[in-house]
Coordinates of N, CA and C and ligand atoms in Angstrom, one line a residue:
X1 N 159.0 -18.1 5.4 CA 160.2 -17.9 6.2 C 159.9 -16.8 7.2
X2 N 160.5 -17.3 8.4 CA 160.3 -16.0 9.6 C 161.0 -14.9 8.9
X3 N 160.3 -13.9 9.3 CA 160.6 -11.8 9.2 C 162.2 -12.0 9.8
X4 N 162.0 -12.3 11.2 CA 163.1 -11.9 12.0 C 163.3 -13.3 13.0
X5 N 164.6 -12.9 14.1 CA 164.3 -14.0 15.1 C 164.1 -13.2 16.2
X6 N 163.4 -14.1 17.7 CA 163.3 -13.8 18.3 C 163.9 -14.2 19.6
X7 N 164.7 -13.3 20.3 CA 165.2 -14.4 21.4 C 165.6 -13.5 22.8
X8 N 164.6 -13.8 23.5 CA 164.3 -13.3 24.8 C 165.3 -12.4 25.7
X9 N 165.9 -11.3 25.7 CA 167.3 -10.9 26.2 C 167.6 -11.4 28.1
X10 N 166.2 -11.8 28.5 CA 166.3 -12.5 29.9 C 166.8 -13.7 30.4
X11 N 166.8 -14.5 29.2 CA 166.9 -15.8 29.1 C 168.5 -16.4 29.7
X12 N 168.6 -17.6 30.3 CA 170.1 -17.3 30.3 C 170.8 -18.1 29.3
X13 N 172.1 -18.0 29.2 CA 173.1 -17.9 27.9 C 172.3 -19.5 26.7
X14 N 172.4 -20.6 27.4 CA 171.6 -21.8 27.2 C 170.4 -22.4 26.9
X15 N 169.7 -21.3 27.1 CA 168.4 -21.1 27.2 C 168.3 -20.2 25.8
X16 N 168.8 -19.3 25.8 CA 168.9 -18.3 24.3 C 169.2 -19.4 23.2
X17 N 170.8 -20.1 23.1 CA 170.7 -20.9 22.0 C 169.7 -22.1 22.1
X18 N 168.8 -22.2 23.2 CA 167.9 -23.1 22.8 C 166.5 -22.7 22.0
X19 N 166.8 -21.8 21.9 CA 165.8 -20.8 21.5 C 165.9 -20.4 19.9
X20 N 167.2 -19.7 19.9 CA 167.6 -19.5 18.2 C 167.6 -20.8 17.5
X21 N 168.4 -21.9 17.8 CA 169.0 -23.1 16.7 C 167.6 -23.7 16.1
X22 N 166.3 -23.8 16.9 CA 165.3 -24.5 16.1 C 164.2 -23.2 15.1
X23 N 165.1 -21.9 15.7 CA 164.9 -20.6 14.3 C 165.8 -20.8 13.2
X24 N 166.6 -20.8 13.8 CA 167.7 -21.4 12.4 C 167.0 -22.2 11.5
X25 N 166.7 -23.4 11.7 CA 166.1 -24.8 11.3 C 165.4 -24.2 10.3
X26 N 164.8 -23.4 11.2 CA 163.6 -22.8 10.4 C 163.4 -21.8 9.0
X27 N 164.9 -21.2 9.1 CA 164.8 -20.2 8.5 C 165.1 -20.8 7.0
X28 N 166.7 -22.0 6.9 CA 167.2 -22.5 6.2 C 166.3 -23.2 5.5
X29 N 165.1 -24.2 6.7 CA 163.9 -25.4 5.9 C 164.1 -24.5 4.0
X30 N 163.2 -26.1 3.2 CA 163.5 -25.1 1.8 C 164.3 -24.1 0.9
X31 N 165.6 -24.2 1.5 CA 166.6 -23.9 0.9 C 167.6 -24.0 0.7
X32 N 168.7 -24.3 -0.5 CA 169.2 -25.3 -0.4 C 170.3 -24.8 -0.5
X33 N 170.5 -23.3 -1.0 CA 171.8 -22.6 -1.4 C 172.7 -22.7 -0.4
X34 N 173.9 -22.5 -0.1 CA 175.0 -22.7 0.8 C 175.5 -21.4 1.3
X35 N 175.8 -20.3 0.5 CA 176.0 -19.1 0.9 C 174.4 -18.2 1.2
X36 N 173.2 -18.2 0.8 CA 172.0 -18.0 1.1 C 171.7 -18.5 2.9
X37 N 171.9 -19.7 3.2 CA 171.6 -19.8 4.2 C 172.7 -19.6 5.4
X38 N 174.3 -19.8 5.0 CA 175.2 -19.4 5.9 C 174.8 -17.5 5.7
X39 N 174.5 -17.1 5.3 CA 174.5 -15.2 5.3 C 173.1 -15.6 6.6
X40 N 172.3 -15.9 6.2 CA 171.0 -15.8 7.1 C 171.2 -16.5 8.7
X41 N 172.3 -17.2 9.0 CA 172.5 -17.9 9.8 C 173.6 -16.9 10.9
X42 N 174.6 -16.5 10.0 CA 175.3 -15.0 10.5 C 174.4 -14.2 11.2
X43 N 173.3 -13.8 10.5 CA 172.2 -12.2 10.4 C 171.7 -13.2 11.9
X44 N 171.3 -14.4 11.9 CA 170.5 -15.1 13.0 C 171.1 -14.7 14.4
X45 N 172.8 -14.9 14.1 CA 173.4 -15.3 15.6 C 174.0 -13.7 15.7
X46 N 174.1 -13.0 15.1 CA 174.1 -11.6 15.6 C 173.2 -10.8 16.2
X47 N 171.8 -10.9 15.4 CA 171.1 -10.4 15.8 C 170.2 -10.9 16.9
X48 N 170.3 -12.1 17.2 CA 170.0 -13.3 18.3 C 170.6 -13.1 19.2
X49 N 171.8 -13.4 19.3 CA 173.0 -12.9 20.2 C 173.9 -11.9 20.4
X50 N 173.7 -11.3 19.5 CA 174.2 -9.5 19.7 C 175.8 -9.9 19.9
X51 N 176.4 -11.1 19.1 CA 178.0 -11.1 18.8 C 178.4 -10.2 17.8
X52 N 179.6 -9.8 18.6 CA 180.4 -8.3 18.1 C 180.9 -8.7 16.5
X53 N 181.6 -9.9 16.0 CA 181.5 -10.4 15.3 C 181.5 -12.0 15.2
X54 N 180.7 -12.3 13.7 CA 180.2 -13.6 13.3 C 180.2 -13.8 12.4
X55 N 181.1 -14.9 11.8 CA 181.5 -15.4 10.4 C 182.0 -17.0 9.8
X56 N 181.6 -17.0 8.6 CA 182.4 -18.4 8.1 C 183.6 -17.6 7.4
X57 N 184.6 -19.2 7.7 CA 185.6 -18.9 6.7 C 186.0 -20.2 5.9
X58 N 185.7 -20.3 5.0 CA 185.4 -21.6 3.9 C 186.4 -22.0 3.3
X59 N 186.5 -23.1 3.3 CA 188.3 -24.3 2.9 C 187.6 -24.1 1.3
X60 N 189.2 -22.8 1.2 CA 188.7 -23.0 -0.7 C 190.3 -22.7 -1.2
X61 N 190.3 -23.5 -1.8 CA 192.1 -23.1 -3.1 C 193.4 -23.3 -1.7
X62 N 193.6 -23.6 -1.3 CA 194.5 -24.3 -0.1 C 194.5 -23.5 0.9
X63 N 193.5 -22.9 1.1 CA 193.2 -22.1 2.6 C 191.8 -21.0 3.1
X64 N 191.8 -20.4 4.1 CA 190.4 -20.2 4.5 C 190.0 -19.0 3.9
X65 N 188.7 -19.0 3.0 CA 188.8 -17.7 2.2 C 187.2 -16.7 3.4
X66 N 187.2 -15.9 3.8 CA 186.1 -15.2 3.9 C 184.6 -15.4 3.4
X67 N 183.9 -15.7 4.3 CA 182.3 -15.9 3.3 C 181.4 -14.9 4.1
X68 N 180.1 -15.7 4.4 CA 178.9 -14.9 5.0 C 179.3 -14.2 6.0
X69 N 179.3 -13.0 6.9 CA 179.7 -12.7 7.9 C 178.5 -11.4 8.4
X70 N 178.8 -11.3 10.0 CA 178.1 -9.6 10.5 C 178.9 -9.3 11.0
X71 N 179.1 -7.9 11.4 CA 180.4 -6.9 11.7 C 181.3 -6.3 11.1
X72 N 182.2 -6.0 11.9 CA 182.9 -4.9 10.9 C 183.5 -6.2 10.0
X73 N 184.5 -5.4 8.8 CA 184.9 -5.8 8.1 C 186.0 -6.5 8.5
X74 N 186.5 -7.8 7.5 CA 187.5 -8.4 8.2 C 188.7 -8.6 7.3
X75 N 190.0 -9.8 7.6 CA 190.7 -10.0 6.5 C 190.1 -11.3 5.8
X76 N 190.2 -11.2 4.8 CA 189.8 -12.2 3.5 C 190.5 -13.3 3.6
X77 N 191.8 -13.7 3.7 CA 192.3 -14.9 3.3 C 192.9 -15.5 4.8
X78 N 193.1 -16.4 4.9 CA 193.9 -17.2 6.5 C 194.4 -18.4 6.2
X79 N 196.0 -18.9 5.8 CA 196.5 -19.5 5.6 C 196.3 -20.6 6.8
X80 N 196.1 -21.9 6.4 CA 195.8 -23.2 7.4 C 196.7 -23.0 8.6
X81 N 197.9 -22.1 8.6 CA 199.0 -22.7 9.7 C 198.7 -20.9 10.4
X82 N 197.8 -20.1 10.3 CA 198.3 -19.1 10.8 C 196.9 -19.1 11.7
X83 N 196.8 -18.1 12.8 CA 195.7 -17.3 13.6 C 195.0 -18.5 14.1
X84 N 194.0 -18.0 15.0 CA 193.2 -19.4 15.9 C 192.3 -19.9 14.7
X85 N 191.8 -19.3 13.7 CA 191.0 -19.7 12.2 C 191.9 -20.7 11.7
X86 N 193.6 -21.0 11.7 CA 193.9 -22.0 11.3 C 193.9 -22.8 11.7
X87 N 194.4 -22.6 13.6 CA 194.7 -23.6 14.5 C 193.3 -24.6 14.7
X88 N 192.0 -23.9 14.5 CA 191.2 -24.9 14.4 C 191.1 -25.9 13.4
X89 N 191.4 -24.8 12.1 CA 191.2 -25.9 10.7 C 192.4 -27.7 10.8
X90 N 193.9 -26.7 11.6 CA 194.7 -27.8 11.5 C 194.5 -29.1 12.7
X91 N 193.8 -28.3 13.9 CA 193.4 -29.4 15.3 C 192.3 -29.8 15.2
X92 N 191.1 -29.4 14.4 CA 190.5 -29.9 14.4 C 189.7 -30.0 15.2
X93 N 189.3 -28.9 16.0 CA 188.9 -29.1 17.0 C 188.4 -27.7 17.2
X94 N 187.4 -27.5 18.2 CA 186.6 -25.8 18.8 C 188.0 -25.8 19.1
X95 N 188.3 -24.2 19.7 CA 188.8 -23.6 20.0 C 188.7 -22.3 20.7
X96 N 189.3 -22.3 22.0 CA 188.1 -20.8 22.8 C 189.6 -20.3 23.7
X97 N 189.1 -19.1 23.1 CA 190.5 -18.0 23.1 C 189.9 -17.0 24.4
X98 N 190.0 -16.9 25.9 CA 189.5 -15.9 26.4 C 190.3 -14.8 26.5
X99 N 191.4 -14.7 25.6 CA 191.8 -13.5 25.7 C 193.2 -13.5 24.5
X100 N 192.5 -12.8 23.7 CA 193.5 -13.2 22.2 C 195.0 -12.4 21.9
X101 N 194.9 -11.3 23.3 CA 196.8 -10.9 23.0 C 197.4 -12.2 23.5
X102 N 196.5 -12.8 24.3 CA 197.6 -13.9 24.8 C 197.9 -15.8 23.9
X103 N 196.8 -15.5 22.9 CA 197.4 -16.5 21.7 C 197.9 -16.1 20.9
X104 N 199.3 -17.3 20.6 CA 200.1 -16.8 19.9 C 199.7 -16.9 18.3
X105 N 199.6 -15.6 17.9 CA 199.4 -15.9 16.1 C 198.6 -15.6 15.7
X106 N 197.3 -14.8 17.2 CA 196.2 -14.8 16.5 C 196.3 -13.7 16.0
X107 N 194.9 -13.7 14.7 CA 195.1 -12.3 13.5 C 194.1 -11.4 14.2
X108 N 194.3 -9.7 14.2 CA 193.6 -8.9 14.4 C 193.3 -8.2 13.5
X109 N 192.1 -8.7 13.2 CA 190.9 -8.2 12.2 C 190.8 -7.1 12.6
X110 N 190.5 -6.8 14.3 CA 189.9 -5.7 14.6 C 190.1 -5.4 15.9
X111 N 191.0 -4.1 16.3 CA 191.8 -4.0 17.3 C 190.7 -4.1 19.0
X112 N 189.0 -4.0 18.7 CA 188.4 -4.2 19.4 C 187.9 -5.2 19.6
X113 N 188.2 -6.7 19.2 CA 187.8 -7.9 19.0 C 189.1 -8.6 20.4
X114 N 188.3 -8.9 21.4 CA 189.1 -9.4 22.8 C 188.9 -10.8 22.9
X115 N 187.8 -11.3 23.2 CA 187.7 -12.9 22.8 C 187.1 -13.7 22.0
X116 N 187.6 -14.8 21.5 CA 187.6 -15.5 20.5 C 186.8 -17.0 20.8
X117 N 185.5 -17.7 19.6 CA 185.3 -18.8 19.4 C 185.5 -19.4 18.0
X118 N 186.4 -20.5 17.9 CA 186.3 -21.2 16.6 C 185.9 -22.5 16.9
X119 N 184.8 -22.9 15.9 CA 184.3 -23.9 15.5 C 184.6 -24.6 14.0
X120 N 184.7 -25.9 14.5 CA 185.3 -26.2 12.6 C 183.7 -26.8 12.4
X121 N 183.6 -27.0 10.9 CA 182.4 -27.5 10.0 C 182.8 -28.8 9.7
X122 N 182.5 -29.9 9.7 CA 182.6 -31.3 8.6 C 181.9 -31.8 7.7
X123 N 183.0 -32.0 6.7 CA 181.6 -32.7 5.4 C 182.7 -34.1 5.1
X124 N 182.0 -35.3 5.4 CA 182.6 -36.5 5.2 C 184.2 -36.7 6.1
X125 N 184.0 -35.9 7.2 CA 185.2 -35.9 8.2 C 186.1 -35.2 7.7
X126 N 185.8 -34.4 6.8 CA 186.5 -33.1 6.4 C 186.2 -31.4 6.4
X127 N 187.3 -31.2 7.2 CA 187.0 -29.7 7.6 C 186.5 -28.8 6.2
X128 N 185.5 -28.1 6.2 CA 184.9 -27.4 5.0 C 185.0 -26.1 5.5
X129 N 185.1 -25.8 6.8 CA 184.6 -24.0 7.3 C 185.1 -24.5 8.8
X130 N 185.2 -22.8 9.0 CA 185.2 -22.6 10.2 C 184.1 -21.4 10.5
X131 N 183.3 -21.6 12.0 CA 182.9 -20.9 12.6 C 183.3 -19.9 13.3
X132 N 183.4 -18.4 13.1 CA 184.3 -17.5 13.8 C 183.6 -16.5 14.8
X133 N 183.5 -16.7 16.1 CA 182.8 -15.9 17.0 C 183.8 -15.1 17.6
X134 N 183.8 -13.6 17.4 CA 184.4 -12.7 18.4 C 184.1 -11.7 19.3
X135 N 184.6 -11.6 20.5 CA 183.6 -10.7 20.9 C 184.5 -9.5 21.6
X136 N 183.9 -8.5 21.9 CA 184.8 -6.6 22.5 C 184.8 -7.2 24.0
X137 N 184.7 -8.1 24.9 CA 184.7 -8.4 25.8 C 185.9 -9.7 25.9
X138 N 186.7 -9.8 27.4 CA 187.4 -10.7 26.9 C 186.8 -11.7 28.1
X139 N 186.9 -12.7 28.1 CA 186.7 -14.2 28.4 C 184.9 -14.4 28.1
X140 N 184.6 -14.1 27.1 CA 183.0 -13.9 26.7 C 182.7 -15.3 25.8
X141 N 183.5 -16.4 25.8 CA 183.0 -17.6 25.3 C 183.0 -18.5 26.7
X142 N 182.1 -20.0 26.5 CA 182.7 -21.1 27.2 C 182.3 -22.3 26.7
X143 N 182.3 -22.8 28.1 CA 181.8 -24.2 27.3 C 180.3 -24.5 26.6
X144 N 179.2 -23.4 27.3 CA 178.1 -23.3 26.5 C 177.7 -23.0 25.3
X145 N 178.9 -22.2 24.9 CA 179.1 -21.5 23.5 C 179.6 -23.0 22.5
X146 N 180.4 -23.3 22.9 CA 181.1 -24.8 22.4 C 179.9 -25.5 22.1
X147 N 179.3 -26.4 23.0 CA 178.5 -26.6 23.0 C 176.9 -26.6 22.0
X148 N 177.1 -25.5 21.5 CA 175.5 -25.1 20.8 C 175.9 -24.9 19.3
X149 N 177.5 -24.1 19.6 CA 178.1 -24.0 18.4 C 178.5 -25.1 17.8
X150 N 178.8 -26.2 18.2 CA 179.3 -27.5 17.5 C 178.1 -27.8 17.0
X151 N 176.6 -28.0 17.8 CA 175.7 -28.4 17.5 C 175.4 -27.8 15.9
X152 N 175.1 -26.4 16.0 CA 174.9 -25.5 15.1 C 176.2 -26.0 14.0
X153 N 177.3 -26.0 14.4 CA 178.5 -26.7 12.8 C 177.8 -28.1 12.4
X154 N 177.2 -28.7 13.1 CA 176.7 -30.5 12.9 C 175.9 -29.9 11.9
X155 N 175.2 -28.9 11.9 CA 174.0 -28.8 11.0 C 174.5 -27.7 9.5
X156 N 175.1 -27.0 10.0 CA 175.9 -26.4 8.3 C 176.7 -27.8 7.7
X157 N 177.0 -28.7 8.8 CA 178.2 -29.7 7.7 C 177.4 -30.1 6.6
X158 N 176.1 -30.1 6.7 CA 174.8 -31.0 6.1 C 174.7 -30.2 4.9
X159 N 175.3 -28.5 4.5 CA 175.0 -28.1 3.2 C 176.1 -27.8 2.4
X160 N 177.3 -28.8 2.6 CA 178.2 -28.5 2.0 C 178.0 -30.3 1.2
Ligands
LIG201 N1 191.1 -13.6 14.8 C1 191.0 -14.6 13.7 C2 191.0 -13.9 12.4 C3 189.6 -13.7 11.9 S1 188.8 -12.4 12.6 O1 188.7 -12.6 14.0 C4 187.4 -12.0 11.9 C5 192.2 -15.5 13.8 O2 193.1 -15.3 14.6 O3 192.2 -16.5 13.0

């Protein structure tokens, strides 16, 4: 298994996750655990991408419980109908927040967390997780983020 990852700070935004996701691949190859390789996948895209925060939040007991994460600490539970973590679980769909006083509902984990990416997970066309990107910058997602991150959910769906 690679030490660390490596990903060029010159590169542009596109170029970087083209860079990380086949470290990823790499890191997970040979392992089969689910919380093992979401923790290492977190540690990947933080340390890859220097996101302020990065986390799953995993469909368990009728709503989203906290799993692998980097950053500060967060809240633990997220009921399906509340914060952009639900609104994805319930639409089904990414979701990109550039500026989170202005969605309604969203939860503040952390009064320095300005913009927001949610990605949902599927296993057999069912939401299993969500992907939670935040960042101390506000409009710091887009469509490229979308993009690499759905790719990157296509590939966690595969260890649930
Ligand atoms: N902001 C999220 C809650 C999770 S934290 O950002 C880590 C939400 O509104 O669902």
């Amino acid at each position: 298994m690679a030490e660390s990852v490596i990903v060029d700070s010159n590169l542009t935004k596109a170029e970087k996750y083209e860079t990380l996701l086949p470290q990823i691949e790499a890191l997970v190859t040979g392992e089969i655990d689910l919380i093992a390789n979401l923790a290492n996948v977190m540690a990947a895209l933080k340390f890859g991408l220097h996101f302020f925060w990065v986390g799953a939040y995993l469909v368990k007991e009728g709503e989203l419980v906290l799993g692998p994460f980097q950053g500060p600490v967060a809240c633990t539970r997220i009921a399906f109908n509340q914060g952009v973590c639900g609104a994805c679980y319930t639409r089904r769909e990414t979701i990109l927040v550039p500026d989170v006083e202005a969605f309604p509902g969203h939860i503040a984990c952390s009064s320095a967390s300005k913009s927001e990416i949610v990605v949902p997970v599927f296993k057999n066309n069912e939401v299993v997780m969500v992907l939670d990107v935040d960042s101390d910058q506000l409009t710091d997602f887009d469509e490229t983020d979308k993009v690499y991150l759905e790719r990157l959910a296509d590939l966690m769906g595969n260890w649930f």
